[in-house]
Amino acid sequence: MRDSQLLEFDVPHIISARTPFGREEDKFKAFIETIATNLSGAYFMSEHVLPYMVPGESSIIHISSTRALQSEPNTAAYSASKAGLCGLNHSQVSCLY
């Protein structure tokens, strides 16, 4: 999203993103892609719009999962990305208040 597009729609008040649980045959590639989508994507999008959001009147919603706290076999990438979202949320909340 470009700054000109963002300003065209006024000030953002909420941003929310949800990403699917994916499975890839190559577990290393799957890990990198899952972190890139679930965690890095949320970070870059929210950091991009954060300067335009009004403190005290805006929200960033990161959708996590119970997998952030309790994992299952073969879900390392997904679990790590969702736990990362919890940490990201705690870090970014201070920017909006």
Short mmCIF file of C-alpha atoms in Angstrom, two decimals:
data_model
loop_
_atom_site.label_atom_id
_atom_site.label_comp_id
_atom_site.label_asym_id
_atom_site.label_seq_id
_atom_site.Cartn_x
_atom_site.Cartn_y
_atom_site.Cartn_z
CA MET A 1 0.00 0.00 0.00
CA ARG A 2 1.40 3.36 -0.96
CA ASP A 3 1.17 6.44 1.24
CA SER A 4 -0.96 8.19 -1.39
CA GLN A 5 -3.45 5.31 -1.33
CA LEU A 6 -3.54 5.31 2.44
CA LEU A 7 -4.23 9.04 2.63
CA GLU A 8 -6.96 8.73 0.02
CA PHE A 9 -8.99 6.71 2.51
CA ASP A 10 -8.42 9.03 5.49
CA VAL A 11 -6.87 7.84 8.73
CA PRO A 12 -6.88 4.09 9.42
CA HIS A 13 -8.52 3.19 12.71
CA ILE A 14 -8.15 -0.57 12.63
CA ILE A 15 -6.01 -3.13 10.89
CA SER A 16 -6.62 -6.85 11.14
CA ALA A 17 -5.07 -9.75 9.32
CA ARG A 18 -5.59 -13.46 9.47
CA THR A 19 -3.40 -15.96 7.70
CA PRO A 20 -4.15 -19.59 6.90
CA PHE A 21 -2.43 -22.64 8.31
CA GLY A 22 -0.34 -23.98 5.46
CA ARG A 23 1.54 -27.17 4.83
CA GLU A 24 4.60 -27.47 2.63
CA GLU A 25 6.58 -30.62 1.84
CA ASP A 26 9.98 -29.00 2.51
CA LYS A 27 9.87 -28.19 6.24
CA PHE A 28 12.62 -25.55 6.04
CA LYS A 29 10.90 -23.74 3.19
CA ALA A 30 7.59 -24.05 5.01
CA PHE A 31 9.09 -22.50 8.15
CA ILE A 32 10.49 -19.50 6.28
CA GLU A 33 7.29 -18.96 4.29
CA THR A 34 5.06 -19.30 7.36
CA ILE A 35 7.11 -16.79 9.37
CA ALA A 36 7.20 -14.45 6.38
CA THR A 37 3.44 -14.59 5.94
CA ASN A 38 2.12 -14.85 9.48
CA LEU A 39 4.65 -12.72 11.36
CA SER A 40 6.66 -10.56 8.97
CA GLY A 41 3.58 -9.65 6.94
CA ALA A 42 1.73 -8.51 10.05
CA TYR A 43 4.76 -6.53 11.20
CA PHE A 44 5.39 -4.71 7.92
CA MET A 45 1.72 -3.87 7.34
CA SER A 46 1.11 -2.59 10.85
CA GLU A 47 4.37 -0.64 10.97
CA HIS A 48 3.47 0.99 7.65
CA VAL A 49 0.09 2.27 8.84
CA LEU A 50 1.05 2.97 12.48
CA PRO A 51 2.22 6.55 11.81
CA TYR A 52 -1.20 7.36 10.33
CA MET A 53 -3.24 5.90 13.19
CA VAL A 54 -4.65 8.18 15.88
CA PRO A 55 -3.36 7.23 19.36
CA GLY A 56 -6.19 6.25 21.68
CA GLU A 57 -8.65 5.92 18.78
CA SER A 58 -7.04 3.13 16.77
CA SER A 59 -6.44 -0.59 17.06
CA ILE A 60 -4.17 -3.18 15.56
CA ILE A 61 -5.55 -6.70 15.83
CA HIS A 62 -3.15 -9.58 15.37
CA ILE A 63 -4.97 -12.92 15.21
CA SER A 64 -2.96 -15.49 17.13
CA SER A 65 -3.78 -19.06 18.09
CA THR A 66 -3.72 -21.43 21.02
CA ARG A 67 -0.71 -22.89 19.19
CA ALA A 68 1.25 -19.88 20.48
CA LEU A 69 1.08 -21.43 23.96
CA GLN A 70 0.55 -25.13 23.33
CA SER A 71 1.90 -26.74 20.21
CA GLU A 72 1.21 -30.00 18.43
CA PRO A 73 3.57 -32.19 16.44
CA ASN A 74 4.70 -30.75 13.09
CA THR A 75 3.42 -27.23 13.76
CA ALA A 76 6.69 -25.52 14.73
CA ALA A 77 6.51 -22.80 12.08
CA TYR A 78 2.85 -22.02 12.68
CA SER A 79 3.29 -22.07 16.46
CA ALA A 80 6.37 -19.85 16.34
CA SER A 81 4.66 -17.35 14.05
CA LYS A 82 1.60 -17.11 16.30
CA ALA A 83 3.74 -16.74 19.44
CA GLY A 84 5.62 -14.00 17.59
CA LEU A 85 2.35 -12.20 16.94
CA CYS A 86 1.69 -12.09 20.68
CA GLY A 87 5.07 -10.46 21.25
CA LEU A 88 4.58 -8.09 18.33
CA ASN A 89 1.21 -7.04 19.71
CA HIS A 90 2.66 -6.30 23.16
CA SER A 91 5.39 -4.22 21.57
CA GLN A 92 3.14 -2.22 19.24
CA VAL A 93 0.39 -1.49 21.76
CA SER A 94 2.62 1.10 23.43
CA CYS A 95 2.69 3.06 20.16
CA LEU A 96 -1.07 3.59 20.18
CA TYR A 97 -1.49 4.88 23.76
#
